[in-house]
PDB file of C-alpha atoms in Angstrom:
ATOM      1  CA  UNK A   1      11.880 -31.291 -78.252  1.00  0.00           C
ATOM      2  CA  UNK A   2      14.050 -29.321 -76.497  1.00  0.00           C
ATOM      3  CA  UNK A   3      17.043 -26.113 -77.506  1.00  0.00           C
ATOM      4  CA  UNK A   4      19.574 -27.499 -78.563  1.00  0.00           C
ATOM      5  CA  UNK A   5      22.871 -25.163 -77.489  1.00  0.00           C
ATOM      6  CA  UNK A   6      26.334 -25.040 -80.105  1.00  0.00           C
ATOM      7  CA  UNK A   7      29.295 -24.403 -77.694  1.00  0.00           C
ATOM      8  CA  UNK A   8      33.051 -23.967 -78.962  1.00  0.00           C
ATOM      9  CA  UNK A   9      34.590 -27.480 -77.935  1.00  0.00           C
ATOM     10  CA  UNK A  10      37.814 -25.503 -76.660  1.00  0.00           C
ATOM     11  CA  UNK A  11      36.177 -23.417 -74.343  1.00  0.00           C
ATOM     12  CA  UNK A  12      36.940 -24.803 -70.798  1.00  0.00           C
ATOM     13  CA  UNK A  13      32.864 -23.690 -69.671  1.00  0.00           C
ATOM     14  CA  UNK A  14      31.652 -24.852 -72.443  1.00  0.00           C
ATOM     15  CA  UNK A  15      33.894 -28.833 -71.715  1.00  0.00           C
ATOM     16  CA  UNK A  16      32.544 -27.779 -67.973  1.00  0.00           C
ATOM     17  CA  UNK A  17      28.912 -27.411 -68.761  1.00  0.00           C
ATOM     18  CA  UNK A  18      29.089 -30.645 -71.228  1.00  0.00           C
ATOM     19  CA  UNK A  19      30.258 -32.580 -67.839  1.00  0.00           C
ATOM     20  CA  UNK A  20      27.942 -30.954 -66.044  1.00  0.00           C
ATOM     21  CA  UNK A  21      24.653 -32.560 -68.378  1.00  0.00           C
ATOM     22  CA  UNK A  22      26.790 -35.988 -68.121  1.00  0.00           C
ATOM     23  CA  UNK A  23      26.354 -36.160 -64.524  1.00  0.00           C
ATOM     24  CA  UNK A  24      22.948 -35.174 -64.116  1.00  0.00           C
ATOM     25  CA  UNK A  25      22.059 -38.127 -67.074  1.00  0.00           C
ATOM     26  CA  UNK A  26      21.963 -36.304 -70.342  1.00  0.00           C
ATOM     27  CA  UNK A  27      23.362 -36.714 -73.382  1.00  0.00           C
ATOM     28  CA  UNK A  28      26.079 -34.525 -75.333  1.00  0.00           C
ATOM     29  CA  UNK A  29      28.155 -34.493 -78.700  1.00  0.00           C
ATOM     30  CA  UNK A  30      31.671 -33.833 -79.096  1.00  0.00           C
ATOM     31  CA  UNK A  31      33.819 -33.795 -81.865  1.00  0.00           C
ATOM     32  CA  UNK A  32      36.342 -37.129 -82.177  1.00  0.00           C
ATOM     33  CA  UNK A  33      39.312 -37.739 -84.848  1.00  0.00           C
ATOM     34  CA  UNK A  34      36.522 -39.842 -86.959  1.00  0.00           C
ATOM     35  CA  UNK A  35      32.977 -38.693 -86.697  1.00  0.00           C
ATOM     36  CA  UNK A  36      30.945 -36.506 -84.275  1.00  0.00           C
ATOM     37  CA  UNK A  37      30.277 -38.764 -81.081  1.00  0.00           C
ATOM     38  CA  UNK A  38      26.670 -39.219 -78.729  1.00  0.00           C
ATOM     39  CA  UNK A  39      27.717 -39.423 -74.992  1.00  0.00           C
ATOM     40  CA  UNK A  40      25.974 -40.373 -71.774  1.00  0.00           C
ATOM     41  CA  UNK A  41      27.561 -41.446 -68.828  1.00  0.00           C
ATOM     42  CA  UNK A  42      28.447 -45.178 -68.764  1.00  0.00           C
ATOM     43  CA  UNK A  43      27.434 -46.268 -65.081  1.00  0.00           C
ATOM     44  CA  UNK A  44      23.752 -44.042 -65.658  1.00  0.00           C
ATOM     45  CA  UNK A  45      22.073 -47.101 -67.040  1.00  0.00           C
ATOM     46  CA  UNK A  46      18.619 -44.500 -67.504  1.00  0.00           C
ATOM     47  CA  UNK A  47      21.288 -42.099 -69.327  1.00  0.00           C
ATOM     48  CA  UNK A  48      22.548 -45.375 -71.771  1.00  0.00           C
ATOM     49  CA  UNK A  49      18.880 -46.365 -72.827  1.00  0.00           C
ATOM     50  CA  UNK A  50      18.328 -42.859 -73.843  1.00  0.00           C
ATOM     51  CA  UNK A  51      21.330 -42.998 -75.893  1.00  0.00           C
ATOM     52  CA  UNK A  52      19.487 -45.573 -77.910  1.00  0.00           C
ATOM     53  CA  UNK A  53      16.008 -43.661 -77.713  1.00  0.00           C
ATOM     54  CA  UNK A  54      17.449 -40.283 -79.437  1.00  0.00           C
ATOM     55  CA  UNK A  55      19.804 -42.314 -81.369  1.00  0.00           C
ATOM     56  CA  UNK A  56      16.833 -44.738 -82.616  1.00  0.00           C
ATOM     57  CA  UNK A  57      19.610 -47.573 -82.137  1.00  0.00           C
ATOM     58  CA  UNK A  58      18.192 -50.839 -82.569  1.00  0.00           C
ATOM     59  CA  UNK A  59      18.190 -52.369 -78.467  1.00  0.00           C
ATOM     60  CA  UNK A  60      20.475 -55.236 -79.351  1.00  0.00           C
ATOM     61  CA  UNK A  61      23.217 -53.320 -80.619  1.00  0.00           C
ATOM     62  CA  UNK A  62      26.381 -52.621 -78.259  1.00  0.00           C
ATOM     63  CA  UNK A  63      27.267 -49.286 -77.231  1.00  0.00           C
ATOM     64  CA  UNK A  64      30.883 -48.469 -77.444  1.00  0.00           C
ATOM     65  CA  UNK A  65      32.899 -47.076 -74.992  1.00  0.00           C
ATOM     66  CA  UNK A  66      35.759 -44.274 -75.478  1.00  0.00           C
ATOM     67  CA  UNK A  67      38.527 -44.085 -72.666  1.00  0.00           C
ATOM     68  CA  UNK A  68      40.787 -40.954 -72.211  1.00  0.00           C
ATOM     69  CA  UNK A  69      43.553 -43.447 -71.969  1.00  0.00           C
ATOM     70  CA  UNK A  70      44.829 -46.943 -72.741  1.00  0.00           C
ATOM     71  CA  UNK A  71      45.026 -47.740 -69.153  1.00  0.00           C
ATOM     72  CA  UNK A  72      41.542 -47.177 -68.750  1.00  0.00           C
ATOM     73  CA  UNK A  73      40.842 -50.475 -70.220  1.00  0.00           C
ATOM     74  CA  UNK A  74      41.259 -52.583 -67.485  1.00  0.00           C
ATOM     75  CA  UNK A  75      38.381 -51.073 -65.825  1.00  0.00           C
ATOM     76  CA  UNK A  76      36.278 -52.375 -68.233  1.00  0.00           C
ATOM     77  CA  UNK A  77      37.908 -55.289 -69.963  1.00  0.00           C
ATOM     78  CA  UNK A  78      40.348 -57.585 -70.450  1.00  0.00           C
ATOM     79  CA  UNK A  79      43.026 -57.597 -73.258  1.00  0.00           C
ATOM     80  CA  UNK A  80      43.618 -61.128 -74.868  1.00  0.00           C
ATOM     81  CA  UNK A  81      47.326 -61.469 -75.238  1.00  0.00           C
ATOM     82  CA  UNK A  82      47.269 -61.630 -78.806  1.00  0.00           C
ATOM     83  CA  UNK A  83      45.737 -58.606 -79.177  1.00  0.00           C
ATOM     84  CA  UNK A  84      48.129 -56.428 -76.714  1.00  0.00           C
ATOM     85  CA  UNK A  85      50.235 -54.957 -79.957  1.00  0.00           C
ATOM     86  CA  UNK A  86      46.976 -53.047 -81.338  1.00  0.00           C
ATOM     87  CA  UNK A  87      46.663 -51.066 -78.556  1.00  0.00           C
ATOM     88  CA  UNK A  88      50.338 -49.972 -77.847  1.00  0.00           C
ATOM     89  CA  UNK A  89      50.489 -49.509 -81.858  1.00  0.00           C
ATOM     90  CA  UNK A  90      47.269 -47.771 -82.605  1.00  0.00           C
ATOM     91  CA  UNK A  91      46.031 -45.731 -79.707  1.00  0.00           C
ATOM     92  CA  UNK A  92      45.099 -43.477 -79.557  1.00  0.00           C
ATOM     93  CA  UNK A  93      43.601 -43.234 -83.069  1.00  0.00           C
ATOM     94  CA  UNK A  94      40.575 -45.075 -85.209  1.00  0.00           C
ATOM     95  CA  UNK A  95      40.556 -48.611 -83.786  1.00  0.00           C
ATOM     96  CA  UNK A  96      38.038 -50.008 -81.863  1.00  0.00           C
ATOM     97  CA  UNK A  97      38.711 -53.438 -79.967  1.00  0.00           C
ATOM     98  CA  UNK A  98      36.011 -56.173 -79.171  1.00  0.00           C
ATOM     99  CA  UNK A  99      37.258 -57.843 -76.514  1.00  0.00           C
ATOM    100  CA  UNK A 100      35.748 -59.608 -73.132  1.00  0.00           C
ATOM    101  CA  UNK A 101      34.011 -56.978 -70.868  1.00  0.00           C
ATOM    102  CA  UNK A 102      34.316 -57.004 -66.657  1.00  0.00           C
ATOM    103  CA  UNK A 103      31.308 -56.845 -64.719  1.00  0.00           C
ATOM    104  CA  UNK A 104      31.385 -53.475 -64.810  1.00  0.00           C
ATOM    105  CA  UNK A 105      30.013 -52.713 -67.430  1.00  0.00           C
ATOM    106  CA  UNK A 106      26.099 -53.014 -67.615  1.00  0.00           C
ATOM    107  CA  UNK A 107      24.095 -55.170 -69.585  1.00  0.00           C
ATOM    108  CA  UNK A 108      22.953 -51.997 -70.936  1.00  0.00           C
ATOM    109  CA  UNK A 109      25.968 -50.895 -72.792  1.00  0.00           C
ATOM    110  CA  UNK A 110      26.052 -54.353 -73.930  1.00  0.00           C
ATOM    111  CA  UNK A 111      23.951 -57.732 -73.607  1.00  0.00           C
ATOM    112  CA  UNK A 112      26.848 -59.659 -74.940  1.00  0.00           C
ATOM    113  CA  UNK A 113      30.048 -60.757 -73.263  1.00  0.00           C
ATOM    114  CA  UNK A 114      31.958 -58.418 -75.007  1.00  0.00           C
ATOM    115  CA  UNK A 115      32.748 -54.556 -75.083  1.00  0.00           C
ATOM    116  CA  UNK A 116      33.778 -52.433 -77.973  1.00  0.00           C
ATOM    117  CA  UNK A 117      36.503 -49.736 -76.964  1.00  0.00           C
ATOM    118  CA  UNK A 118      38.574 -47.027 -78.526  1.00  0.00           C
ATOM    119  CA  UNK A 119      41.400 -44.174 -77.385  1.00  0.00           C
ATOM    120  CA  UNK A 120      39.942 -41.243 -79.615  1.00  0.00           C
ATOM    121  CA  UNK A 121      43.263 -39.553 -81.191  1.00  0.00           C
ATOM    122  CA  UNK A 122      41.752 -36.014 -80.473  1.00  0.00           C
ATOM    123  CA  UNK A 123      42.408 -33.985 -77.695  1.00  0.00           C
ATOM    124  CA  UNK A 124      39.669 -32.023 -76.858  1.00  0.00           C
ATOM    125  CA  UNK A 125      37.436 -35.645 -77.021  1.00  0.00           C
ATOM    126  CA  UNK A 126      40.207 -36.732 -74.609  1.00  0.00           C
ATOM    127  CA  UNK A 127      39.835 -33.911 -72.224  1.00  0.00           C
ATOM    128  CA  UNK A 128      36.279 -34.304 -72.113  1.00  0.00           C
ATOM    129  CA  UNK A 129      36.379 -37.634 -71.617  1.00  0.00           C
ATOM    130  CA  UNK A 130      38.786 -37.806 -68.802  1.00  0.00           C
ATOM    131  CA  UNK A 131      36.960 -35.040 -66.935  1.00  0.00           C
ATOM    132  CA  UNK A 132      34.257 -37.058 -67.434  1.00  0.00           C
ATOM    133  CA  UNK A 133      35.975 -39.796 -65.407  1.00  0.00           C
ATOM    134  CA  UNK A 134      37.629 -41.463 -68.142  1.00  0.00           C
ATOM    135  CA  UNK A 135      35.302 -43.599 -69.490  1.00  0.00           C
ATOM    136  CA  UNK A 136      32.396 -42.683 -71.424  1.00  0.00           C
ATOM    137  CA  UNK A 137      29.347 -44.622 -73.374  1.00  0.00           C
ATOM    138  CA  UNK A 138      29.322 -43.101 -77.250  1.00  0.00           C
ATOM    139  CA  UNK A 139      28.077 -43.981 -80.445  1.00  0.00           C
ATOM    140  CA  UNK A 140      28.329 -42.023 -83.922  1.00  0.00           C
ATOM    141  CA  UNK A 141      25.733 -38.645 -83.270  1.00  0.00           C
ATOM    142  CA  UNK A 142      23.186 -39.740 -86.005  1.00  0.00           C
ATOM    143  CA  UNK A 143      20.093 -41.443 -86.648  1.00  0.00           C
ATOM    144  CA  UNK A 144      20.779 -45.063 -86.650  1.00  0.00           C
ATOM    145  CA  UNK A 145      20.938 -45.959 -90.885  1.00  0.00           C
ATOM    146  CA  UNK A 146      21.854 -42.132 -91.307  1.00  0.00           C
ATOM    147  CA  UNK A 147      24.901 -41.035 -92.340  1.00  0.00           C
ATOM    148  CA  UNK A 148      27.852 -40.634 -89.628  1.00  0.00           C
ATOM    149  CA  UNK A 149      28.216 -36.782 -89.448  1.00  0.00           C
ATOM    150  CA  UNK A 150      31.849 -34.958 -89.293  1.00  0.00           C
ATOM    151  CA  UNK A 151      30.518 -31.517 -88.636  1.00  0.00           C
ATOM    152  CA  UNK A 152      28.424 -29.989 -85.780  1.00  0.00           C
ATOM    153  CA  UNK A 153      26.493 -28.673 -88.629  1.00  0.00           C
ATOM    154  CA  UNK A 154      25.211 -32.413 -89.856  1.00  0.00           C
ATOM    155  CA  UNK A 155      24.869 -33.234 -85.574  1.00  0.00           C
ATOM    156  CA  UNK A 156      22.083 -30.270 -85.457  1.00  0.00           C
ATOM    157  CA  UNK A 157      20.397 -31.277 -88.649  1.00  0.00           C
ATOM    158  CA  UNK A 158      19.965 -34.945 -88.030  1.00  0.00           C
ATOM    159  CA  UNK A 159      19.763 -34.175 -83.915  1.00  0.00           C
ATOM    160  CA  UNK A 160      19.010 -30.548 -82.824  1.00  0.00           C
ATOM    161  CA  UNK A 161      16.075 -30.243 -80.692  1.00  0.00           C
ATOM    162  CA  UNK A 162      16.764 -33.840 -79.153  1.00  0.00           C
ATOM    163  CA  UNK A 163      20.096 -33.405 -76.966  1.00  0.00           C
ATOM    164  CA  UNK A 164      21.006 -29.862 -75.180  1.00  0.00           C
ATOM    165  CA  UNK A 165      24.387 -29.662 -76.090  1.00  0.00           C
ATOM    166  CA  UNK A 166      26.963 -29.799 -78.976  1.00  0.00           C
ATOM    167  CA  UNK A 167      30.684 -29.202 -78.664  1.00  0.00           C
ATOM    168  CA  UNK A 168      31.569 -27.920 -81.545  1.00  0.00           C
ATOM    169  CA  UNK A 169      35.317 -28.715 -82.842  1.00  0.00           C
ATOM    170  CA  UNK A 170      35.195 -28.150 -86.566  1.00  0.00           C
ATOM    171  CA  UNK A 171      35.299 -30.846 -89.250  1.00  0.00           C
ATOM    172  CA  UNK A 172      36.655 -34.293 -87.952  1.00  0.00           C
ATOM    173  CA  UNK A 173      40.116 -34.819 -88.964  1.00  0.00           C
ATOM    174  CA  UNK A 174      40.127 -38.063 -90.273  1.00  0.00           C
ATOM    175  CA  UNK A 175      36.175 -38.173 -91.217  1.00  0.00           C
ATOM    176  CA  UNK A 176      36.257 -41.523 -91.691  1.00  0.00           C
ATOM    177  CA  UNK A 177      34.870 -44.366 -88.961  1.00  0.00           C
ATOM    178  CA  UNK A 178      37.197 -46.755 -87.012  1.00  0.00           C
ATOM    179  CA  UNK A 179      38.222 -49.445 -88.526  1.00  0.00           C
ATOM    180  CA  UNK A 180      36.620 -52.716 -85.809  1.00  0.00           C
ATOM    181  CA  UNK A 181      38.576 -55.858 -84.885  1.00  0.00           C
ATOM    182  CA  UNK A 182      37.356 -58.542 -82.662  1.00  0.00           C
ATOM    183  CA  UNK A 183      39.690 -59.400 -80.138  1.00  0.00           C
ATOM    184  CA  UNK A 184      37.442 -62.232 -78.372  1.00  0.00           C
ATOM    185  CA  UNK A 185      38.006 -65.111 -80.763  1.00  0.00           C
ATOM    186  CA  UNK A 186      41.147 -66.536 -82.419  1.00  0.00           C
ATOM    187  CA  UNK A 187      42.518 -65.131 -84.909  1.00  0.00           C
ATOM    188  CA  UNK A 188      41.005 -61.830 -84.535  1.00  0.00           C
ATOM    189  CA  UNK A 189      38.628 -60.721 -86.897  1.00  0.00           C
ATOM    190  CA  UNK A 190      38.168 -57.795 -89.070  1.00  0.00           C
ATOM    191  CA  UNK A 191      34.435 -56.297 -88.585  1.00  0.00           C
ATOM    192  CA  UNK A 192      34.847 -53.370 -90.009  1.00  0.00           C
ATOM    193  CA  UNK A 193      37.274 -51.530 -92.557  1.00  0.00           C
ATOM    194  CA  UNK A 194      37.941 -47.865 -91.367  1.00  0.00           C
ATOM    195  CA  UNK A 195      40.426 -45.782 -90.707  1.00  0.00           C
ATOM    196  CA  UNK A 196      42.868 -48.472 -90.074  1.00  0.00           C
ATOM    197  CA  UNK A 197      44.124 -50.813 -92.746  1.00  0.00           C
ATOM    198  CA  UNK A 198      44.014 -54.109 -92.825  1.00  0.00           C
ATOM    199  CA  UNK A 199      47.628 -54.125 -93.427  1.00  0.00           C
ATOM    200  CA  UNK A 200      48.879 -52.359 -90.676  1.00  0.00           C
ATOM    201  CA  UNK A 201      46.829 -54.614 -88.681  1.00  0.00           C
ATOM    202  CA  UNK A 202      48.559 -57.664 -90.060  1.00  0.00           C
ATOM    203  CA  UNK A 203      52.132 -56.441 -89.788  1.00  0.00           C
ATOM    204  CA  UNK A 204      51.029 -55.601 -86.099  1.00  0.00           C
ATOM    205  CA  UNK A 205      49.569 -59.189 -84.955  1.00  0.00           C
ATOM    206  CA  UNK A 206      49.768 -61.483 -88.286  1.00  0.00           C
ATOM    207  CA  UNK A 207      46.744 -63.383 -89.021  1.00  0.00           C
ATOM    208  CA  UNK A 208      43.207 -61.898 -89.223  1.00  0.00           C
ATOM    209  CA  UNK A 209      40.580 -63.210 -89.580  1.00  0.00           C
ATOM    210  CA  UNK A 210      37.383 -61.186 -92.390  1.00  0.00           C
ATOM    211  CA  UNK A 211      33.983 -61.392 -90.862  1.00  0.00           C
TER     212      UNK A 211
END
């Protein structure tokens, strides 16, 4: 167990000190435009397996990755052309994309041949994450099968004492997760309903596909 420290989320030092534990290989929360979000530091593959250790997130289960910016994607993947409307339509904001990973990214973020991305709609997440670098590893900051919290309040109950750092940034303005399509297969698929409808997605690139 360790302290766990509550920061404001708009205080530059406390953004500073949450890069700061990032580089070195530890993990921090920060508040998105869905639910509170577990960091580490994408290219620390020690930092990404200890995302799944606090998290208890089963091993075969992707890690997502959040970008400051669209054009942070083609770091780490590669858009199918039917897919390029979601992007350019819905990001930033709560979508995440499946779609074919580069060899960038490490068979610890994910053992599949896909990557699961996103363009939070929240600026201080943005901030932090393009600080960071622009890219960073994250996953909903609860105990895998609890619920996904909105408040820095439900982070420290379900993971105070296991990460040194929250950034608090009051409730989560949607509070609500993204809504998952899988760009790798034709037509894209619809893994998850969230904060995006289903409808929006099919005036945006027609035919989906339902998991």
């Amino acid at each position: 167990m360790m302290k766990t420290e509550v920061v404001d989320a708009g205080s530059v030092a406390g953004r500073r000190r949450a890069v700061e534990i990032l580089r070195s290989g530890g993990l921090i929360v920060f508040p998105t435009d869905t639910v509170y979000g577990l960091a580490a530091d994408p290219w620390d593959e020690k930092a990404v397996r200890s995302l799944y250790e606090v998290k208890e997130r089963p091993g075969d289960l992707p890690i997502p990755l959040l970008l400051s910016d669209a054009d942070q994607l083609d770091r780490v993947a590669v858009l199918p052309e039917r897919c390029r409307e979601l992007p350019q339509r819905f990001w930033p904001g709560g979508l995440t994309l499946v779609v074919p990973k580069t060899d960038s990214v490490s068979e610890a973020i994910s053992g599949r041949a896909t990557v699961a991305l996103r363009v939070p709609d929240h600026p201080v997440a943005r901030c932090l994450i393009r600080e960071a670098g622009g890219v960073l590893a994250v996953t909903s900051a609860n105990v895998s099968g609890h619920s996904s919290p909105v408040t820095a309040r439900e982070v420290e109950v379900q993971l105070g004492g296991r990460i040194p750092l929250i950034l608090d940034g009051g409730p989560c303005p949607i509070g609500q997760a993204s809504t998952i399509v899988d760009c790798s297969v034709s037509p894209p698929h619809l893994l998850r309903r969230g904060a995006i409808s289903e409808g929006d997605l099919r005036a945006a690139i027609g035919a989906i596909g339902l998991a």
